[in-house]
PDB file of C-alpha atoms and ligand atoms in Angstrom:
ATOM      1  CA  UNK A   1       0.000   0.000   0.000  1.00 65.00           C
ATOM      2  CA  UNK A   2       1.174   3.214  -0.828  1.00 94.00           C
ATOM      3  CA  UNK A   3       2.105   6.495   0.911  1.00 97.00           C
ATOM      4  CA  UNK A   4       0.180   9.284   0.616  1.00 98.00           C
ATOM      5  CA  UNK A   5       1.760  12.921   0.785  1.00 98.00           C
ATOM      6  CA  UNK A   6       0.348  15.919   1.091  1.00 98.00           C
ATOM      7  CA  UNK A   7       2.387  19.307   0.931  1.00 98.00           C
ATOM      8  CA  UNK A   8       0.945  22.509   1.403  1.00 98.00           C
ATOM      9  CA  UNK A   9       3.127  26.222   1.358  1.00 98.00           C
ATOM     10  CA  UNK A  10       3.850  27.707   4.593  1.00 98.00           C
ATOM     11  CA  UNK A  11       5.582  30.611   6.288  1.00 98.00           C
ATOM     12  CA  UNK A  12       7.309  32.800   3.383  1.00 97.00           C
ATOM     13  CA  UNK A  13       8.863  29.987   1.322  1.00 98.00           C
ATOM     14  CA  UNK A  14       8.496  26.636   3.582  1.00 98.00           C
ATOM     15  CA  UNK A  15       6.371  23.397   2.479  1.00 98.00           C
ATOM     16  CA  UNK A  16       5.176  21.914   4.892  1.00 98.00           C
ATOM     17  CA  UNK A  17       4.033  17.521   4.384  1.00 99.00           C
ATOM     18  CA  UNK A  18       1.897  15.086   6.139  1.00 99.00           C
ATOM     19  CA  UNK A  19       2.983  11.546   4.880  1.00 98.00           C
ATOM     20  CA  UNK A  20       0.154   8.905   5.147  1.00 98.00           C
ATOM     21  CA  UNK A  21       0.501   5.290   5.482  1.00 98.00           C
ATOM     22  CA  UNK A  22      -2.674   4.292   3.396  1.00 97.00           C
ATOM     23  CA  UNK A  23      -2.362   0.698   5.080  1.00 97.00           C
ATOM     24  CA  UNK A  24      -3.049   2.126   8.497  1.00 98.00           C
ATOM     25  CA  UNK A  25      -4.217   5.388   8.010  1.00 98.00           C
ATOM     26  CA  UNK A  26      -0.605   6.406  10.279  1.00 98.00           C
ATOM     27  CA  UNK A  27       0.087   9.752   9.382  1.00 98.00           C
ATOM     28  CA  UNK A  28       3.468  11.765  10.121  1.00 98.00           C
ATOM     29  CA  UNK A  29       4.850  15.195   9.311  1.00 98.00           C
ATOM     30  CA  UNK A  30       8.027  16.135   7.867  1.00 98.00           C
ATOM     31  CA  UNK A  31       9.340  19.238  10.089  1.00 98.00           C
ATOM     32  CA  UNK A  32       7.729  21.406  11.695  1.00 98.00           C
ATOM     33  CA  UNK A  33       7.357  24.618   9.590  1.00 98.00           C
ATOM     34  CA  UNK A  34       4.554  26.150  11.026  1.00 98.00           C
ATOM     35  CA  UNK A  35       2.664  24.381  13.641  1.00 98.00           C
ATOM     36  CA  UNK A  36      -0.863  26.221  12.943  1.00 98.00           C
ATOM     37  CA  UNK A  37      -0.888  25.673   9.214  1.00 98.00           C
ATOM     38  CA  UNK A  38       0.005  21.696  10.307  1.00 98.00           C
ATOM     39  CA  UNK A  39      -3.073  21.891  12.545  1.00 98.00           C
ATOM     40  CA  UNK A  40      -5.277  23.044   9.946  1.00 98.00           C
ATOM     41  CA  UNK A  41      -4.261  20.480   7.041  1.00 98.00           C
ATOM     42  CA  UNK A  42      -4.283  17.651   9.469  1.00 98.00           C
ATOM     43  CA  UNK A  43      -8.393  19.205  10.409  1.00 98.00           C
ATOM     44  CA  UNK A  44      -9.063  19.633   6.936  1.00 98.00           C
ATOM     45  CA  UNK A  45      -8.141  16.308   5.630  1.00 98.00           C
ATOM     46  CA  UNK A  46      -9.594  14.595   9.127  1.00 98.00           C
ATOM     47  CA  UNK A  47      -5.842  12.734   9.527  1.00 98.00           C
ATOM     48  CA  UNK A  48      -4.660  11.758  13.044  1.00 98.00           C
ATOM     49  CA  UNK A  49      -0.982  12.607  13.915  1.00 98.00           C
ATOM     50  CA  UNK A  50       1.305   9.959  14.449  1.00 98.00           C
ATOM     51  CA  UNK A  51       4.875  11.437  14.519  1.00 98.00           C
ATOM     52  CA  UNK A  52       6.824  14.332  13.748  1.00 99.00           C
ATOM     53  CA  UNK A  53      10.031  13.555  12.024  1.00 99.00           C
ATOM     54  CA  UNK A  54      12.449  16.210  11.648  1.00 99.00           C
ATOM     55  CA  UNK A  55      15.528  16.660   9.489  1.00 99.00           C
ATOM     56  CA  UNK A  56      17.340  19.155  10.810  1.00 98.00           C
ATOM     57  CA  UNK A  57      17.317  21.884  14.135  1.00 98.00           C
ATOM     58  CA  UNK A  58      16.153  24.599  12.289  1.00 98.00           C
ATOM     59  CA  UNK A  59      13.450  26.585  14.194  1.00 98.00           C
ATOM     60  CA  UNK A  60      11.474  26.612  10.266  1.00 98.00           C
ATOM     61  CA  UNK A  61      11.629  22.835  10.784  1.00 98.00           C
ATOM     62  CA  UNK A  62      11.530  21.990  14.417  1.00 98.00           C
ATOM     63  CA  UNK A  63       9.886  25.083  15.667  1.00 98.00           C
ATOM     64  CA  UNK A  64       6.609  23.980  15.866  1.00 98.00           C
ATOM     65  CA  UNK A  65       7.445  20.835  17.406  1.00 98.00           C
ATOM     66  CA  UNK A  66       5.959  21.900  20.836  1.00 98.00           C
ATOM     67  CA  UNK A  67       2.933  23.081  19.727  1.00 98.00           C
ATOM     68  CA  UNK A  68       2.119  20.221  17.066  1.00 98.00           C
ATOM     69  CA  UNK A  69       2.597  17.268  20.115  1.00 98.00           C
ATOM     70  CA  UNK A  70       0.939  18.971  22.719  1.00 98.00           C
ATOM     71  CA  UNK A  71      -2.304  19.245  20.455  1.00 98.00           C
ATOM     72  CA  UNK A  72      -1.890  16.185  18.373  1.00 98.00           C
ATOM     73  CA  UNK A  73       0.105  13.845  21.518  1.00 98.00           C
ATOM     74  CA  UNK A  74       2.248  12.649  18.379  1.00 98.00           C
ATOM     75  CA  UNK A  75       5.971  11.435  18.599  1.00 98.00           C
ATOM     76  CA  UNK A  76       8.876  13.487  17.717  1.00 98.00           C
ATOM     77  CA  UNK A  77      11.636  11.147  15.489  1.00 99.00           C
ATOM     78  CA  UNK A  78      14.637  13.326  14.593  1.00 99.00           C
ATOM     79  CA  UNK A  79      18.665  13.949  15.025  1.00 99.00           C
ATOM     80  CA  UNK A  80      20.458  14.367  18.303  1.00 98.00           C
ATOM     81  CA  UNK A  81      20.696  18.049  17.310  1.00 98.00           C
ATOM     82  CA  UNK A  82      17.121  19.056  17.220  1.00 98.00           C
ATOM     83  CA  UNK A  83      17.867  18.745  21.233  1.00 98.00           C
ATOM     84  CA  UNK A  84      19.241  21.999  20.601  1.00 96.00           C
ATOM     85  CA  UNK A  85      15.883  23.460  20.765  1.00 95.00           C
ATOM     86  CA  UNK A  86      13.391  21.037  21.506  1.00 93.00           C
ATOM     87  CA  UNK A  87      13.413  17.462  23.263  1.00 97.00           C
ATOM     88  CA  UNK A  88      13.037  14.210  21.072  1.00 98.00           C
ATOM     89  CA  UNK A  89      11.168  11.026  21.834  1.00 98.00           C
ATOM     90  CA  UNK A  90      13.495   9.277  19.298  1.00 98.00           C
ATOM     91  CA  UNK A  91      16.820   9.950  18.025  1.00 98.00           C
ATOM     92  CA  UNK A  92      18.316   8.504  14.875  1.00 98.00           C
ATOM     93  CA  UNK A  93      20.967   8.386  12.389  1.00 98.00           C
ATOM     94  CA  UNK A  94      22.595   6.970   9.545  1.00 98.00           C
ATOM     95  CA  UNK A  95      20.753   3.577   8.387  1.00 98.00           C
ATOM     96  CA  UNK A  96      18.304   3.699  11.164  1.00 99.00           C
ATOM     97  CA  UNK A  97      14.686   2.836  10.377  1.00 98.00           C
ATOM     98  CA  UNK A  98      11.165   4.119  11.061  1.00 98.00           C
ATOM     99  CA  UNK A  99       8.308   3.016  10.410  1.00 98.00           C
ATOM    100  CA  UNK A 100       5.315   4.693  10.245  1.00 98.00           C
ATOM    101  CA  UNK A 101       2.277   1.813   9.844  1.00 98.00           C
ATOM    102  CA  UNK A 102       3.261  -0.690   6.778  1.00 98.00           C
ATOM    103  CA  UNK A 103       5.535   2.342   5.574  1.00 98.00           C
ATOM    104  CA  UNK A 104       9.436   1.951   6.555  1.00 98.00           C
ATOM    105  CA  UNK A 105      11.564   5.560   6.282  1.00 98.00           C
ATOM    106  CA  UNK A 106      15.525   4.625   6.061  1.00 98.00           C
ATOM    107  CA  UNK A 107      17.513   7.860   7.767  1.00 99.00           C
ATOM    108  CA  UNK A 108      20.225   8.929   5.352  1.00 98.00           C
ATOM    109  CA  UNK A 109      22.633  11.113   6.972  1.00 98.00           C
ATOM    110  CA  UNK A 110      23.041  14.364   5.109  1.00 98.00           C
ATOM    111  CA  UNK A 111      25.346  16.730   7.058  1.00 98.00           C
ATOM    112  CA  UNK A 112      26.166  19.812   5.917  1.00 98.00           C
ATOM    113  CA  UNK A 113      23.415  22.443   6.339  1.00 98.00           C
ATOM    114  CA  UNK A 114      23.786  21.675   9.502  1.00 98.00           C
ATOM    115  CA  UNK A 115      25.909  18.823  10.865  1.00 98.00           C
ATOM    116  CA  UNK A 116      23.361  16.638  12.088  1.00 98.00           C
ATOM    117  CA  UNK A 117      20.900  17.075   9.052  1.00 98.00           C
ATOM    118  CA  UNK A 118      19.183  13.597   7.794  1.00 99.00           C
ATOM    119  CA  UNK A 119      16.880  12.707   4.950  1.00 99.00           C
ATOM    120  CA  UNK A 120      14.194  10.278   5.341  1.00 99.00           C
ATOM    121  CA  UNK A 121      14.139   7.236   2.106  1.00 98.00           C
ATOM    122  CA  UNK A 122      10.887   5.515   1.865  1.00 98.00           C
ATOM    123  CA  UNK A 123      12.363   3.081  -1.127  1.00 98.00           C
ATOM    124  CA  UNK A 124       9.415   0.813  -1.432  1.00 98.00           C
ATOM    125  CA  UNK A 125       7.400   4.106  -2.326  1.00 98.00           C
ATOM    126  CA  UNK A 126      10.464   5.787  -3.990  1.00 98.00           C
ATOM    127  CA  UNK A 127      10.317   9.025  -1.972  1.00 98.00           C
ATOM    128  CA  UNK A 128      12.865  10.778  -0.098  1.00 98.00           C
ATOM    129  CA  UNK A 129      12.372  13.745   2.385  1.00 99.00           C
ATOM    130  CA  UNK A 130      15.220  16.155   2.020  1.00 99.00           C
ATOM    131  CA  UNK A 131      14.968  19.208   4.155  1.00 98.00           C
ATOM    132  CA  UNK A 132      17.452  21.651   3.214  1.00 98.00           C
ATOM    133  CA  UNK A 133      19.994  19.899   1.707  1.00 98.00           C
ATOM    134  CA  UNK A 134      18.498  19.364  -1.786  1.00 98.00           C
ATOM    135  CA  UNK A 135      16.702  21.583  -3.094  1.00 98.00           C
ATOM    136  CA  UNK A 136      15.351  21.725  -6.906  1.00 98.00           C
ATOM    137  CA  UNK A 137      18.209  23.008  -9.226  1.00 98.00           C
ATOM    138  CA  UNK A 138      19.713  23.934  -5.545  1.00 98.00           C
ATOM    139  CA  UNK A 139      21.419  22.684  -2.407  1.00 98.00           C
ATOM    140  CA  UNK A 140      21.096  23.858   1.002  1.00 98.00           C
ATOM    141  CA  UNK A 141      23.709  26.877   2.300  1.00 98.00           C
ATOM    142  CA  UNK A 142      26.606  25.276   4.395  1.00 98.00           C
ATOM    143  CA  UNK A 143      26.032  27.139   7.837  1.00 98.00           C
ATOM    144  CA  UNK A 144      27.689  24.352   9.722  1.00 98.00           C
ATOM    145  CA  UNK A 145      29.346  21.925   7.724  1.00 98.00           C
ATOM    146  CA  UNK A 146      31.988  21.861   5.088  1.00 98.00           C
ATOM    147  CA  UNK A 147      31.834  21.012   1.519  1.00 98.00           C
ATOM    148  CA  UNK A 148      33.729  18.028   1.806  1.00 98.00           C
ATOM    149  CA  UNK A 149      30.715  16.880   3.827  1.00 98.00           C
ATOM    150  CA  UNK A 150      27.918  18.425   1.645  1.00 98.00           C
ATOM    151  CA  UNK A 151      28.993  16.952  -1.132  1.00 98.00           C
ATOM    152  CA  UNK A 152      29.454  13.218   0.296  1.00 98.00           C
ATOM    153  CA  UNK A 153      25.819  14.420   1.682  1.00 98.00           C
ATOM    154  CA  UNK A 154      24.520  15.196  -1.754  1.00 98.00           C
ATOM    155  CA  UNK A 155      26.436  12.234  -3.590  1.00 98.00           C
ATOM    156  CA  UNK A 156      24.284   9.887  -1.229  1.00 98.00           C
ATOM    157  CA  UNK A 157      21.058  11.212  -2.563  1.00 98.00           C
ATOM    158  CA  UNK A 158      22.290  10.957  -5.983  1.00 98.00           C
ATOM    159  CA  UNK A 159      22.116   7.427  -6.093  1.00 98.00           C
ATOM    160  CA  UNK A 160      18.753   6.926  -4.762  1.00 98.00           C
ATOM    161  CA  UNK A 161      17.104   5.705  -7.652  1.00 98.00           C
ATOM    162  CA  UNK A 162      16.503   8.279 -10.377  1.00 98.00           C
ATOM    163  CA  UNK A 163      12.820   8.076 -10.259  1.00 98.00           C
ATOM    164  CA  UNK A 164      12.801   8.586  -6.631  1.00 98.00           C
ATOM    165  CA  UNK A 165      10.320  11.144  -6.057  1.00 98.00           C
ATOM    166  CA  UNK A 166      11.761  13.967  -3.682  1.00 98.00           C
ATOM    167  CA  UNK A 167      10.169  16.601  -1.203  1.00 98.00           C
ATOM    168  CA  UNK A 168      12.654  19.874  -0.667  1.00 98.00           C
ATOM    169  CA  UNK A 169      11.740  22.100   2.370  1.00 98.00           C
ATOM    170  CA  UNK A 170      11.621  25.272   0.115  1.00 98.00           C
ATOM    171  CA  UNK A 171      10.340  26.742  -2.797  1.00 98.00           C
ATOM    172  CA  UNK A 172      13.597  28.314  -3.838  1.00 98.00           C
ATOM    173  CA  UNK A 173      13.049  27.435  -7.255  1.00 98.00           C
ATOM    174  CA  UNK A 174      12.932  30.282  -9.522  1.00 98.00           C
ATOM    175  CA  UNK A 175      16.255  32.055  -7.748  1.00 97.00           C
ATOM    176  CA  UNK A 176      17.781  28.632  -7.966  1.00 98.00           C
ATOM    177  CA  UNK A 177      17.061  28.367 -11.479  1.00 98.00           C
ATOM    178  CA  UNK A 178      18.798  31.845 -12.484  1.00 98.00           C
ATOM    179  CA  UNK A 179      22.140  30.722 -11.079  1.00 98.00           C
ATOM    180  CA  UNK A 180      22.007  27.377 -12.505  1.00 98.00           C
ATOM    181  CA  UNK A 181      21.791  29.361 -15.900  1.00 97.00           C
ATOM    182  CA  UNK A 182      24.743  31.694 -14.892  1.00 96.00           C
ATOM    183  CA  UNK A 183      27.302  28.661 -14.365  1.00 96.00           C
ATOM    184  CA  UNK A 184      26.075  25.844 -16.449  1.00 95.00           C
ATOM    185  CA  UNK A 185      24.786  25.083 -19.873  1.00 92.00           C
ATOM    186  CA  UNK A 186      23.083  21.275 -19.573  1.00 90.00           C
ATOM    187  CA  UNK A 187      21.236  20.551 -22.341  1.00 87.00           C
ATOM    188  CA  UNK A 188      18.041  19.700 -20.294  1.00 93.00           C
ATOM    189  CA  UNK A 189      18.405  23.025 -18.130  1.00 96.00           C
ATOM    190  CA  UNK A 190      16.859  25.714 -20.414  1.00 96.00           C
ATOM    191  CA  UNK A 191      13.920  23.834 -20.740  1.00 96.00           C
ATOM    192  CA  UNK A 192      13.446  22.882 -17.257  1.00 97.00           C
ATOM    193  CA  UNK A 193      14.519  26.831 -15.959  1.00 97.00           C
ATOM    194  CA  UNK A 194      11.473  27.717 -18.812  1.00 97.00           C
ATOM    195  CA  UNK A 195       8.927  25.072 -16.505  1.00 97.00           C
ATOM    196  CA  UNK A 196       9.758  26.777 -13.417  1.00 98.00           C
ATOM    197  CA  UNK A 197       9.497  30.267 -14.166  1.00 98.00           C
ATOM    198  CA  UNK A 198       6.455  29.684 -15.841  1.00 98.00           C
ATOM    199  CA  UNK A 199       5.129  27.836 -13.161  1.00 98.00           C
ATOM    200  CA  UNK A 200       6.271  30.477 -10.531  1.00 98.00           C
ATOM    201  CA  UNK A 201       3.986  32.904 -12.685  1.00 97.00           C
ATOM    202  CA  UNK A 202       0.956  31.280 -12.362  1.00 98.00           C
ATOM    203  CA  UNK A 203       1.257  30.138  -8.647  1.00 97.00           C
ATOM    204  CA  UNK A 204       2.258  26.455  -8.967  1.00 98.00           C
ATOM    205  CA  UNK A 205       4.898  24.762  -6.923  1.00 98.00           C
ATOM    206  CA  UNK A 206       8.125  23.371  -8.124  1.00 98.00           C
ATOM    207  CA  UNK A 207       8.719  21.137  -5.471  1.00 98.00           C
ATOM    208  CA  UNK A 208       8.519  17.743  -5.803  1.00 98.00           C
ATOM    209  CA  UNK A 209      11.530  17.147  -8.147  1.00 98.00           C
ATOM    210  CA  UNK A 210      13.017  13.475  -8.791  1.00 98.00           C
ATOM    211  CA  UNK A 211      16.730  12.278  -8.497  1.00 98.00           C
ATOM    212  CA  UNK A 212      16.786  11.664 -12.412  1.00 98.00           C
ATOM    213  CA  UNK A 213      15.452  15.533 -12.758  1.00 98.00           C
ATOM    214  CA  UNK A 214      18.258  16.898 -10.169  1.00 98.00           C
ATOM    215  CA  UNK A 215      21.116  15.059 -11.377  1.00 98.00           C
ATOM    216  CA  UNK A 216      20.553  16.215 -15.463  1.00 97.00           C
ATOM    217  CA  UNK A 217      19.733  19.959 -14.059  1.00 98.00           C
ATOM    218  CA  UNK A 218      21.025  20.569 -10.541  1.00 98.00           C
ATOM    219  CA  UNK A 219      24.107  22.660 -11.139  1.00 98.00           C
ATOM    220  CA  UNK A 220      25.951  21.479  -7.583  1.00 98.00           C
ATOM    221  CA  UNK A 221      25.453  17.708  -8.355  1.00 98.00           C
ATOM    222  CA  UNK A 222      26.597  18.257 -11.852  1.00 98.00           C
ATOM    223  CA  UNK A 223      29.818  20.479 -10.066  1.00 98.00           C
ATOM    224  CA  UNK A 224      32.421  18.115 -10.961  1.00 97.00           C
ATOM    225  CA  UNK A 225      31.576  18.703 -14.932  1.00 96.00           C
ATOM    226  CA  UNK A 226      31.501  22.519 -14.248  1.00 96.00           C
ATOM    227  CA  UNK A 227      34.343  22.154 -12.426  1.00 96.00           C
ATOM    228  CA  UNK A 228      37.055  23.933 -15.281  1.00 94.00           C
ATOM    229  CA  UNK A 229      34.251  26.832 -15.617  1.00 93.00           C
ATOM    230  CA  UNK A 230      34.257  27.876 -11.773  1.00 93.00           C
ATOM    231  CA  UNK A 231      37.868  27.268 -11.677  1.00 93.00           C
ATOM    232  CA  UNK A 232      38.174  24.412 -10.495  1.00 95.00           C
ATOM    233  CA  UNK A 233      39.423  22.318 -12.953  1.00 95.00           C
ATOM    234  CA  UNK A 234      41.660  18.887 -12.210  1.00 95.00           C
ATOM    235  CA  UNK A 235      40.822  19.386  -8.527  1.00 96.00           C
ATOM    236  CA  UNK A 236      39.070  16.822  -6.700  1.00 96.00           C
ATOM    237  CA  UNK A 237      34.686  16.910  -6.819  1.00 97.00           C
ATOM    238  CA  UNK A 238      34.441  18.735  -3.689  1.00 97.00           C
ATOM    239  CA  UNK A 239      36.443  21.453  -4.563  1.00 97.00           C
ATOM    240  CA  UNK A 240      34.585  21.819  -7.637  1.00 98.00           C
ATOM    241  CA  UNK A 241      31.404  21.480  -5.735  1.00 98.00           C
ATOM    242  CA  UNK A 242      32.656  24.409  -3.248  1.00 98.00           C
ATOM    243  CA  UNK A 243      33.124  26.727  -6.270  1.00 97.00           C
ATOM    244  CA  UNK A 244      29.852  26.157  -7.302  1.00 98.00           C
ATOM    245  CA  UNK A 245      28.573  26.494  -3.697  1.00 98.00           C
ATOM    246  CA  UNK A 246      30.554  29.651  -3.378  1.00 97.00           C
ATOM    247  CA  UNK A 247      29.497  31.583  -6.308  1.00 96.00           C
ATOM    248  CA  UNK A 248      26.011  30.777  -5.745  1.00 97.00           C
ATOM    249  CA  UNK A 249      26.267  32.169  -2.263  1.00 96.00           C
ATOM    250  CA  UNK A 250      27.510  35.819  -3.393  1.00 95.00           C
ATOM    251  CA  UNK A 251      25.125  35.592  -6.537  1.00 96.00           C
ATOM    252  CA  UNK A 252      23.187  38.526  -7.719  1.00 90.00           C
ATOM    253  CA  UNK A 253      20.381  37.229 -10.150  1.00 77.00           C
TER     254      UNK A 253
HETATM  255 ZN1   ZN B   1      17.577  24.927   7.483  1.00 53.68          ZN
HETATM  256 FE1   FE B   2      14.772  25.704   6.164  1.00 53.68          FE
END
C-alpha cells in the first residue's frame, strides 16, 4: 500500500508535508514549519498525527514541534541536534529505520546544512524527504558543515534511484534556477529553468523534483563537470562542488 503525501506552502517559502501510510491510516509530518498551518491540514483532511520527524534543528523545521505534540500527543523522530531546541522522543541516524504503519523511512545522513541534518528514504514508495539539503536546481547553504561533507551528503542522494520522487523544504526554485543558468549550460536546463518560471507565474509549486530531474539539471550535483568553468578544474569533486557552492552564495540574479 502506498504512501500518501500531502504538501501545502507555509511561512514565506516553507512546504510543509503530512505523509500517510494508506495501510493504516498512520500519518506523520516532515518538520515542523509552522505548527498552525500543520493543525489546519491535518483538520481539513480529518488525519490523526502519528509522529513528527524532523531533518534538521532549524526553528522553520523543528519550531513547531511543541505546539504540534501537545495538540496532536504525536511522537517526535529526529537527530540528536534538534535537542538543541526542543526534546526528542526518538533519536536517529545513519541507516536507522522508522516506520510509520506498513511504511518503513531509512535515515540517510546528510550533514552539511547543519551537521546533524538527515533525509528520510521511503524506497518501497520511492520518496525521499530532504529538508534543506536538496533543493530543486539547488542545495542547502553550508552554515555548519563543510563542503567536503555536503557533497558526500549530496552524492548519497544521488544514487537513490533516479525516479525517486523527492520533497525539498523550500520553494527556492525560480532564484535557484537563475544561477544554474549563470554557471552551467546542460542541455536539459533551459527547458526545465522555462517550466519553473512559468510555473512560478501562475502560482504552482516546483517542489517535488526526482533524483533523475536533479542530477541532469542541478548545477551542484553536476559540479564536478563545471568544475574547469568555476575554476576548479583537475581538482578533486568537492572542490569543484565548493566553487559552485561559493558563487552561488555571493550571486546577484
Ligand atoms: Zn535549514
Ligand atoms: Fe529551512
Amino acid at each position: 500500500m502506498p504512501l500518501t503525501v500531502h504538501q501545502f506552502p507555509c511561512l514565506s517559502d516553507n512546504y510543509g508535508f503530512l505523509a500517510r501510510d494508506e495501510a493504516t491510516g498512520q500519518v506523520a509530518c516532515i518538520d515542523t514549519p509552522d505548527a498552525a498551518a500543520i493543525l489546519r491540514e491535518l483538520d481539513k483532511l480529518g488525519w490523526t498525527l502519528s509522529m513528527i520527524l524532523n531533518t534538521h534543528w532549524h526553528a522553520d523545521h523543528a519550531g513547531g514541534n511543541a505546539e504540534v505534540q501537545t495538540a496532536t500527543g504525536c511522537r517526535i523522530v529526529g537527530p540528536a541536534e534538534v535537542t538543541r531546541i526542543a526534546p526528542l522522543d526518538r533519536e536517529v541516524g545513519h541507516g536507522d529505520r522508522v516506520s510509520l504503519g506498513e511504511t518503513t523511512f531509512e535515515v540517510i545522513e546528510v550533514g552539511g546544512h547543519t551537521l546533524g541534518h538527515i533525509a528520510y528514504h521511503d524506497a518501497a514508495d520511492h520518496i525521499a524527504f530532504v529538508g534543506d539539503t536538496l533543493f530543486v536546481m539547488g542545495c542547502g547553504r553550508l552554515f555548519e558543515g563543510q563542503p567536503e561533507q555536503m557533497w558526500t551528503s549530496l552524492q548519497r542522494l544521488a544514487a537513490l534511484p533516479d525516479d525517486t520522487t523527492v520533497y525539498c523544504a523550500h520553494e527556492y526554485t525560480a532564484a535557484n534556477a537563475r544561477f544554474a543558468l549563470s554557471v552551467d549550460d546542460a542541455p536539459a536546463l533551459k527547458a526545465r529553468a522555462e517550466q519553473v518560471f512559468a510555473a512560478r507565474e501562475r502560482g504552482e509549486p516546483t517542489v517535488p523534483t526526482t533524483i533523475g530531474q536533479e542530477k541532469a539539471t542541478n548545477p551542484f550535483l553536476r559540479a564536478p563537470l563545471l568544475a574547469a568553468h568555476v575554476g576548479a578544474a583537475g581538482q578533486p569533486d568537492h572542490f569543484a562542488f565548493a566553487a559552485v557552492r561559493q558563487a552561488k552564495d555571493v550571486f546577484k540574479g
